[in-house]
Short mmCIF file of C-alpha atoms and ligand atoms in Angstrom, two decimals:
data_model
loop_
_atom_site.label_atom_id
_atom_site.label_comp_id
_atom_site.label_asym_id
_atom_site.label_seq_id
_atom_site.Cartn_x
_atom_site.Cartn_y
_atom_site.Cartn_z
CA UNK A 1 98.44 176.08 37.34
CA UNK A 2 98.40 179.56 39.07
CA UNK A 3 101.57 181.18 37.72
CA UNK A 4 103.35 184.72 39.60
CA UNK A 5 105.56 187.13 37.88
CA UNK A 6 107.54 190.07 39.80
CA UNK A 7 111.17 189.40 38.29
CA UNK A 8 111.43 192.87 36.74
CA UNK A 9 108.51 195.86 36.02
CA UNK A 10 105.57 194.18 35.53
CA UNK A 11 103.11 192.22 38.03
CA UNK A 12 101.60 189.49 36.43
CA UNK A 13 99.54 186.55 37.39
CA UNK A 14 97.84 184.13 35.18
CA UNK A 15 96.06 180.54 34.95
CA UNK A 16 97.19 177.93 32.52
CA UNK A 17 95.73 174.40 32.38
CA UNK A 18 98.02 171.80 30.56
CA UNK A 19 95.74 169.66 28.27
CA UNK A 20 96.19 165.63 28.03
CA UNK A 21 97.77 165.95 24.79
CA UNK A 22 100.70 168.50 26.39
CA UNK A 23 99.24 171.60 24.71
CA UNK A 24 98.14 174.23 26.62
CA UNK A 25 94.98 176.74 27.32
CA UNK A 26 95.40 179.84 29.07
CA UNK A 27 92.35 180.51 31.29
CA UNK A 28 93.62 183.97 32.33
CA UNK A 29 96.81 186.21 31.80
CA UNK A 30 96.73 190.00 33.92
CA UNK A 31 99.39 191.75 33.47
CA UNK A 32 99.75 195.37 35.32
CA UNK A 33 103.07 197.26 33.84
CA UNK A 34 104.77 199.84 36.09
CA UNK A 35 106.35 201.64 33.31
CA UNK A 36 104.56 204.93 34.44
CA UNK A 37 105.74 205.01 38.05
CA UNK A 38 109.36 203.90 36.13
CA UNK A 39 109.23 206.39 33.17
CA UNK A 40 110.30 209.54 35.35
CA UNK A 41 113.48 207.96 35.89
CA UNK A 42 114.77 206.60 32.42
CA UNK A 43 114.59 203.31 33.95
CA UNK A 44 113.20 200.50 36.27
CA UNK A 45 113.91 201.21 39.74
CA UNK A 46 114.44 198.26 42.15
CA UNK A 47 113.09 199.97 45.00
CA UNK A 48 109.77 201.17 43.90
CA UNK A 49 109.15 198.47 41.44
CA UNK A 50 109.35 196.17 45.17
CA UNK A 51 107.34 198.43 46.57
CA UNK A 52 104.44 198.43 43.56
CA UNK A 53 104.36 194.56 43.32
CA UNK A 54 103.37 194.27 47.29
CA UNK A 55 100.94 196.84 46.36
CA UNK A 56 99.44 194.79 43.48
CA UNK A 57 99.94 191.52 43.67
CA UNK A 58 97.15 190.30 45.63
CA UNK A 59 94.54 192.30 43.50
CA UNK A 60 96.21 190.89 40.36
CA UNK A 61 96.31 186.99 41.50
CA UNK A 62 92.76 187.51 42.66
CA UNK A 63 91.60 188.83 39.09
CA UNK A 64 93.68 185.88 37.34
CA UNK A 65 91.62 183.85 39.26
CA UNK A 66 88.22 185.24 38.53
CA UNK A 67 88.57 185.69 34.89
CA UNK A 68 89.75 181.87 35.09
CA UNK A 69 86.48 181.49 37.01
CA UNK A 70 88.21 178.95 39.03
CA UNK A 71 88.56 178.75 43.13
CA UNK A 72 92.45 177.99 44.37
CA UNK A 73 90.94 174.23 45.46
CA UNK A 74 90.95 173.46 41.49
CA UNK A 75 94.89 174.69 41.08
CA UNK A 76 97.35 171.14 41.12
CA UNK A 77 100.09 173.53 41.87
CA UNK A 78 101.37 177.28 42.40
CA UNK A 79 104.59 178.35 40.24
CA UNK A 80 106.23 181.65 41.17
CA UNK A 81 109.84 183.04 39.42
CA UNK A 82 112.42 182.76 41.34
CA UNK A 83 114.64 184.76 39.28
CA UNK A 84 117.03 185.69 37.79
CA UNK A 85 115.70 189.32 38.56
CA UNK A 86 115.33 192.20 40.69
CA UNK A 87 115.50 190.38 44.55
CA UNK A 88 113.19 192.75 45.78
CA UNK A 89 110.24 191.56 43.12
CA UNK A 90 111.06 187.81 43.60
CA UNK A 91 111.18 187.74 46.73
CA UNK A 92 107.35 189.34 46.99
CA UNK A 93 106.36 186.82 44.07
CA UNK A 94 108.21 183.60 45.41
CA UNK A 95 106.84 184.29 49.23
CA UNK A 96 103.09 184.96 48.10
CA UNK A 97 102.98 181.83 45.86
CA UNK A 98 104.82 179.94 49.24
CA UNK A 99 102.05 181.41 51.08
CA UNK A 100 98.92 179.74 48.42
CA UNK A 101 100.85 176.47 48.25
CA UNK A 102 101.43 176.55 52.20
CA UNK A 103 97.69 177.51 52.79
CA UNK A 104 95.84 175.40 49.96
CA UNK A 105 98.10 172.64 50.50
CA UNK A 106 99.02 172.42 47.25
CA UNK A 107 102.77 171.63 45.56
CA UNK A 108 105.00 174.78 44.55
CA UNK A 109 107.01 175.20 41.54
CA UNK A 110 109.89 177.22 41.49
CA UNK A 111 110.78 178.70 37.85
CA UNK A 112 113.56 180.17 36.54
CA UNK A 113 112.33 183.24 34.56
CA UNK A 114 114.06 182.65 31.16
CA UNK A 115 112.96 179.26 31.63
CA UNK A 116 109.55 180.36 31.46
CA UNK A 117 110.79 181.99 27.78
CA UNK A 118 112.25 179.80 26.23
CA UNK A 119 109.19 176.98 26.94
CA UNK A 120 106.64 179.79 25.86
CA UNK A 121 106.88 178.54 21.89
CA UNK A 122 105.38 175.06 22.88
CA UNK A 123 102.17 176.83 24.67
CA UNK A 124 101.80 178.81 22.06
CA UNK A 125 103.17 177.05 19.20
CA UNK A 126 103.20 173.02 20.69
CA UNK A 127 106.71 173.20 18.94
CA UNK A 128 108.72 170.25 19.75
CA UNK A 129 112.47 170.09 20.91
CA UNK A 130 115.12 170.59 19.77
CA UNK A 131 114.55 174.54 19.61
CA UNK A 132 116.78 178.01 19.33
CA UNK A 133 116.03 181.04 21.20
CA UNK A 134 117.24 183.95 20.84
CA UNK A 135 115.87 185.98 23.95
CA UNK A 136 116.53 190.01 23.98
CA UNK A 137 114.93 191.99 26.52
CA UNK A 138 115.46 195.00 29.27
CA UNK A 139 117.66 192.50 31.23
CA UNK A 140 118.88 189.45 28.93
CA UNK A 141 120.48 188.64 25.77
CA UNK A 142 120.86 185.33 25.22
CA UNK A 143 121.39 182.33 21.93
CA UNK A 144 120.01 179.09 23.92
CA UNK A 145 119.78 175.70 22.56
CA UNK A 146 116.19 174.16 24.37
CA UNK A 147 116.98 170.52 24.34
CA UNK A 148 114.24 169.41 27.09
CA UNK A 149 112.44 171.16 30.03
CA UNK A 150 115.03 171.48 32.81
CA UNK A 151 117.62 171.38 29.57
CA UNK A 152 119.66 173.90 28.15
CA UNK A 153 122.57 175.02 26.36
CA UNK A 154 123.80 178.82 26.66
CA UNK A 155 124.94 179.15 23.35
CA UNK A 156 125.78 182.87 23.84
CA UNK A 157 124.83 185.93 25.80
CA UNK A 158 125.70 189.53 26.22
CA UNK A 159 129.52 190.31 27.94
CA UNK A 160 128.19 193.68 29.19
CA UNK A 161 124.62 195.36 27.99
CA UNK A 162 121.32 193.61 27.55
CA UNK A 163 119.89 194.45 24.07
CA UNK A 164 116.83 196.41 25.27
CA UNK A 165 118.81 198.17 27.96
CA UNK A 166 121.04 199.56 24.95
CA UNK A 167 118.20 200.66 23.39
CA UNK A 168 117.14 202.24 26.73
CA UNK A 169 120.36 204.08 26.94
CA UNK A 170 120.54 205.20 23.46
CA UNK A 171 117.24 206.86 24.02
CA UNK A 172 117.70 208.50 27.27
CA UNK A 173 121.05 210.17 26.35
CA UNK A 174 119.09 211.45 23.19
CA UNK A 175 116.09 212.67 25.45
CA UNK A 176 113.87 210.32 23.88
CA UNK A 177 110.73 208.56 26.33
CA UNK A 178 111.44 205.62 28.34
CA UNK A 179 111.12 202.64 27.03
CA UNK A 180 113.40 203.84 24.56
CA UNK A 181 113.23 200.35 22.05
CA UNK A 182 110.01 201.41 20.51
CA UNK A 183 110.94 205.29 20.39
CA UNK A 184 114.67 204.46 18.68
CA UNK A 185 113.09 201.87 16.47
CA UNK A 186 110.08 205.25 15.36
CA UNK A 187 113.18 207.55 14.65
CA UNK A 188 115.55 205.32 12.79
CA UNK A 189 112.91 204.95 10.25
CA UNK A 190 113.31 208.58 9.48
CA UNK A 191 117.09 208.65 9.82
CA UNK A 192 120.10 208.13 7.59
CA UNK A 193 122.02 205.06 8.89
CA UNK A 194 125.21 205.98 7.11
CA UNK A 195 126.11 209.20 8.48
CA UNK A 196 127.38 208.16 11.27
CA UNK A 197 129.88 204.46 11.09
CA UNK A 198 129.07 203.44 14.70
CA UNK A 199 131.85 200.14 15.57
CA UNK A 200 130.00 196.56 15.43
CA UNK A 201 132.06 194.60 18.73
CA UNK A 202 132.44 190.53 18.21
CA UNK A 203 131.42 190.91 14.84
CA UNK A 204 133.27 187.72 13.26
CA UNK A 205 133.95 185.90 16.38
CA UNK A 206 134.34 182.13 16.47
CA UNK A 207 131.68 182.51 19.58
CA UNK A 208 128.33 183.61 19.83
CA UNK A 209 128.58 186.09 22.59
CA UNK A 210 127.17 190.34 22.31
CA UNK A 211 128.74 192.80 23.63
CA UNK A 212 126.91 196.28 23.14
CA UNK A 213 128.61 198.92 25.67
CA UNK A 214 131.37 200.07 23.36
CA UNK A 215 128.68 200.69 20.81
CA UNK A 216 126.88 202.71 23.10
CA UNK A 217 130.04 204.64 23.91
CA UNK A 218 130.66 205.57 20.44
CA UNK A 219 126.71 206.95 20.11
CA UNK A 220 127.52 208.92 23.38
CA UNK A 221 130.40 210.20 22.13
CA UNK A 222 129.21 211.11 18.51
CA UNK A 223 125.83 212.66 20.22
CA UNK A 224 128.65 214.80 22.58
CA UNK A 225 130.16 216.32 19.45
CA UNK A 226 126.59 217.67 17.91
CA UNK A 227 125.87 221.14 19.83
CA UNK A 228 121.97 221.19 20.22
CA UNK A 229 121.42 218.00 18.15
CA UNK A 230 118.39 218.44 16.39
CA UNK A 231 115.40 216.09 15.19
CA UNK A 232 117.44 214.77 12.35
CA UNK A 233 120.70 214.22 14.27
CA UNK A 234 118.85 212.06 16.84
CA UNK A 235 117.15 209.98 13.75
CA UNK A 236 120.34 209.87 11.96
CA UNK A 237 121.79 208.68 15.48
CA UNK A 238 119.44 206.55 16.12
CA UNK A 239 119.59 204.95 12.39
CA UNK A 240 123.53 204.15 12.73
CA UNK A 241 123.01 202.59 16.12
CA UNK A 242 119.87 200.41 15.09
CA UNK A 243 122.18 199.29 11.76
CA UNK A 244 124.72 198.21 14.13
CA UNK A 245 122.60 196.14 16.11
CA UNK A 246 120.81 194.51 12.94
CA UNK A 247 124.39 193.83 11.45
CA UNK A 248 125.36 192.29 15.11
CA UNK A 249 122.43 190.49 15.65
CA UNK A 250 122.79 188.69 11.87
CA UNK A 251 126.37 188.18 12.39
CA UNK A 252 125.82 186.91 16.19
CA UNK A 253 122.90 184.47 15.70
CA UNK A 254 124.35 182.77 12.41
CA UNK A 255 127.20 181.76 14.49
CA UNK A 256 124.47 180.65 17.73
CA UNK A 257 123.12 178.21 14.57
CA UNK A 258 126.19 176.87 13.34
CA UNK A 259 126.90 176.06 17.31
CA UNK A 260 123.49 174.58 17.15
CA UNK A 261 123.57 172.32 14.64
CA UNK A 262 127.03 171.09 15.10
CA UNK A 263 126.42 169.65 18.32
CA UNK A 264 122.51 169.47 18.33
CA UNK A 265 121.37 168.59 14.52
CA UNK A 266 118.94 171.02 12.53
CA UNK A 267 116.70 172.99 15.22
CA UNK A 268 113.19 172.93 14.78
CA UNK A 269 112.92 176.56 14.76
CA UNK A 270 114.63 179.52 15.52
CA UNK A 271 112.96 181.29 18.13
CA UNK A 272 112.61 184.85 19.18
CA UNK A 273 111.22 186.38 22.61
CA UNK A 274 111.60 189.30 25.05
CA UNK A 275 110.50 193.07 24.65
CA UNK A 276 113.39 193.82 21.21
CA UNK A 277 111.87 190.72 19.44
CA UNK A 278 108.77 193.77 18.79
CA UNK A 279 111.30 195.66 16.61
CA UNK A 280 110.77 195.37 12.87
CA UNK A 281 113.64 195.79 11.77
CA UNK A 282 115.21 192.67 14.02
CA UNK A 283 111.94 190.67 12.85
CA UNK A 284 112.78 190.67 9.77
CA UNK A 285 116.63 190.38 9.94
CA UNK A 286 115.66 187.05 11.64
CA UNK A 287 113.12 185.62 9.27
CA UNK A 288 116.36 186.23 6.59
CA UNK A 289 119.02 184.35 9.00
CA UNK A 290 115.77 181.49 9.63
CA UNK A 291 115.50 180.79 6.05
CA UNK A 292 119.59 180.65 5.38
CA UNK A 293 119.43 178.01 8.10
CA UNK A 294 116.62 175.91 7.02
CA UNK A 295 114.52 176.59 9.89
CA UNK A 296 111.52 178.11 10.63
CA UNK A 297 110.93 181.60 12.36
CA UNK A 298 108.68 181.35 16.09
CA UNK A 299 107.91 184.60 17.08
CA UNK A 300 105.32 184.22 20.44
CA UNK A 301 102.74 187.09 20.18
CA UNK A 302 103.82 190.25 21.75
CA UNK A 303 101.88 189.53 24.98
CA UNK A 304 103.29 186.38 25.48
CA UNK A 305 106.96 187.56 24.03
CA UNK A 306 107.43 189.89 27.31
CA UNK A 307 107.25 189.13 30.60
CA UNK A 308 103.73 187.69 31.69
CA UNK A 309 102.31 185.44 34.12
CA UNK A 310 101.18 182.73 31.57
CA UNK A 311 104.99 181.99 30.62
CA UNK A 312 105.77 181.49 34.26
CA UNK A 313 102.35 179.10 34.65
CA UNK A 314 103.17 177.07 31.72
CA UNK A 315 106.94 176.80 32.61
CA UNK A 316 105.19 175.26 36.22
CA UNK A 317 102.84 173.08 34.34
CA UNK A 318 105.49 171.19 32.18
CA UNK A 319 108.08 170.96 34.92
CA UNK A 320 104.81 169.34 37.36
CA UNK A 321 104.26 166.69 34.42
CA UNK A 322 107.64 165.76 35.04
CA UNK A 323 107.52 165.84 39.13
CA UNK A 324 109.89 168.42 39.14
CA UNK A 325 108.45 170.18 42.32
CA UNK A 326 110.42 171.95 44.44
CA UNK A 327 110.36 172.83 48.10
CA UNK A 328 109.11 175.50 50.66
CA UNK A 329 112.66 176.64 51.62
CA UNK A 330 113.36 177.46 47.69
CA UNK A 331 115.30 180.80 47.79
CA UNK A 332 114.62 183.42 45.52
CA UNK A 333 117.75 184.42 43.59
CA UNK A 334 118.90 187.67 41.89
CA UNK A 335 120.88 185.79 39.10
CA UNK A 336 120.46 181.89 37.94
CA UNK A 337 121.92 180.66 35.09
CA UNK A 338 119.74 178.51 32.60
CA UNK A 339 122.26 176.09 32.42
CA UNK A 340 124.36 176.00 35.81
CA UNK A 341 126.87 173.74 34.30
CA UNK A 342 128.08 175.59 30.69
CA UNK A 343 131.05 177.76 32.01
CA UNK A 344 130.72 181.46 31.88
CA UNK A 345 132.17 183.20 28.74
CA UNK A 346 134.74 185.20 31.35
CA UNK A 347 135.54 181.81 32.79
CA UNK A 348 135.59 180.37 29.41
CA UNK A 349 138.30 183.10 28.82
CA UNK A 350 140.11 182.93 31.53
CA UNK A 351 140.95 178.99 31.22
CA UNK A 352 141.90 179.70 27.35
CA UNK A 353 144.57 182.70 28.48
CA UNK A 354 145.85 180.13 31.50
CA UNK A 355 146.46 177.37 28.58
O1 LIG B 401 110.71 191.65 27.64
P1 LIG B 401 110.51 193.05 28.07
O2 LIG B 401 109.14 193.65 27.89
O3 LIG B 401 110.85 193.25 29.58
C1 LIG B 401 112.04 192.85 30.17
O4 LIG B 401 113.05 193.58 30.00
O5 LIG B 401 112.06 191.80 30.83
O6 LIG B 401 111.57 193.93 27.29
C2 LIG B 401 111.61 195.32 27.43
C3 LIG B 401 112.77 195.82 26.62
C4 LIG B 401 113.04 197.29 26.86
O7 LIG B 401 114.43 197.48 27.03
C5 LIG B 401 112.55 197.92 25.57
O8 LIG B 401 113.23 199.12 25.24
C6 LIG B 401 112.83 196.84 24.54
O9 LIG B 401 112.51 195.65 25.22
N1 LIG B 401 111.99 197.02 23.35
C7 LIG B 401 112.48 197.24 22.12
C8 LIG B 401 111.35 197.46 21.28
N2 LIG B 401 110.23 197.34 22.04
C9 LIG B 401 110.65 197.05 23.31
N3 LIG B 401 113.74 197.32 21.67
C10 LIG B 401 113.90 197.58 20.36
N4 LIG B 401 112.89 197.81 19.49
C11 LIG B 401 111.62 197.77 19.91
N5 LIG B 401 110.61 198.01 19.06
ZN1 LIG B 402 111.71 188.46 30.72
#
């Protein structure tokens, strides 16, 4: 299975062949990371991460397929994300893996990108379902309850902010590189996380929903008041905003458990993915909440744990053992819900305030 990834700032292709037993090898994984043409900005910007996918794409499938050292007659299929993600990106990912299947005459699988994460622990792992992921990246945070391929359960997810793009924000207001996880992460560990009593939203709620941006307001606000913050202010800053995150994350993912297990049993794991999953700090804050539950902690390796083109392959490999193919006229889609039938938490809220 030739798997394509352009959702977001990396272009990734990579060749995964599912073995009899339903494990998995990975053959080849390239992944090419725009985060220099991004970096100037503070951000990912739609238009030129389009613009450097077109550019690489081609030479990045190609070299998936020579480190494989297999020719596209040997693929059984071509999976591509079709989102959720930037619509520029998909659309260059979903048409050039319409274009192999169309060509080589060979079926085309249409994933959905979190999909692709939240399968990852049984390529790398073979863990068996019933699973809990907690996903936290640039663009998603999200409690999931992985009941079967093609089944999930949105347990929780972020009201406003992803997790990573908090961490982002943090560090660009305090003139800190972009990406800012890794940087924040470097100076909390030199910071005092009780000068500053930053708020912790949701903490306590019956639900298992985030919600970062009033967090982020109050570090905006508190780095407003410092006149030429210096090293320490920014660690210090940095310190109180990370403890605020650890105490939500704790708070927020015992609840996602408790969901779990009342209406799924004991999960076989709890697992973590995404680009905030690298932080120590949240690592081991979720190896604690893990062991309280009973469970065991899956943390994919970093490559795996962001975005890459084996996910996506492997995602297209399980859902082809099942038939699930999908057709030519699959449109790529800037936002698709893992589970199309749980209600939205705003629409969750809006039938509780109409009762
Ligand atoms: O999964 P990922 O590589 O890409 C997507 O967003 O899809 O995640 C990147 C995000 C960025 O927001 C980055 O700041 C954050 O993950 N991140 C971290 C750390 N390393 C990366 N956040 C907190 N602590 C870290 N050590
Ligand atoms: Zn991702």
């Amino acid at each position: 299975m030739l798997g394509i990834e352009t959702t977001c700032d990396e272009t990734a292709a990579a060749v995964v062949e599912r073995l009899s037993d339903g494990g998995g090898r990975i053959l080849s994984n390239v992944v090419r990371s725009q985060i220099s043409e991004h970096a100037p900005y503070g951000g990912v910007v739609p238009e030129i991460a389009a613009r450097a996918h077109v550019d690489m794409l081609d030479g990045i499938i190609g070299k998936a397929m020579t480190e494989a050292e297999i020719g596209f007659d040997q693929l059984s299929a071509v999976a591509a994300a079709a989102g959720p993600g930037l619509i520029g990106g998909v659309i260059v990912g979903l048409t050039t893996a319409k274009a192999i299947a169309l060509v080589r005459k060979t079926p085309l699988i249409a994933v959905n990108h979190l999909e692709a994460h939240a399968l990852t622990p049984r390529l790398t792992s073979g863990l068996g379902f019933p699973y809990c992921l907690f996903l936290a990246s640039g663009g998603h945070t999200q409690i999931v309850a992985v009941l079967g391929v093609g089944k999930y359960v949105r347990l929780g997810t972020t009201l406003d902010d992803a997790m990573g793009e908090a961490f982002d924000k943090i560090a660009k207001m305090l003139g800190l590189p972009y990406p800012g996880g890794p940087e924040v992460e470097r100076a909390a560990m030199l910071g005092d996380a009780k000068r500053f009593e930053f708020p912790r939203p949701m903490l306590g709620r019956p639900d298992a929903n985030f919600s970062l941006s009033g967090l982020k307001t109050a570090v905006r606000n508190e780095a407003a008041r410092l006149i030429e913050p210096k090293a320490q202010d920014v660690a210090d800053l940095c310190a109180g905003f990370q403890a605020a995150i650890l105490d939500l994350t704790v708070d927020r993912i015992t609840v996602g458990l408790r969901l779990f297990q009342e209406q799924f049993g004991l999960p076989r794991a709890l697992v973590a993915a995404g680009g905030v999953a690298a932080n120590l700090a949240i690592r081991n804050a979720l190896q604690d909440i893990a062991s309280k539950a009973q469970t065991t902690l899956i943390i994919p390796p970093p490559a795996l744990c962001t975005d890459n083109g084996a996910m996506i392959a492997w995602a297209g490999a399980e859902r082809l053992a099942l038939g699930m193919l999908d057709d030519m006229d699959s449109a790529p889609r800037a936002r698709w819900r893992l589970d199309e039938e749980t209600p939205t938490p705003a629409k969750f809220a809006r039938t509780r305030a109409q009762h």
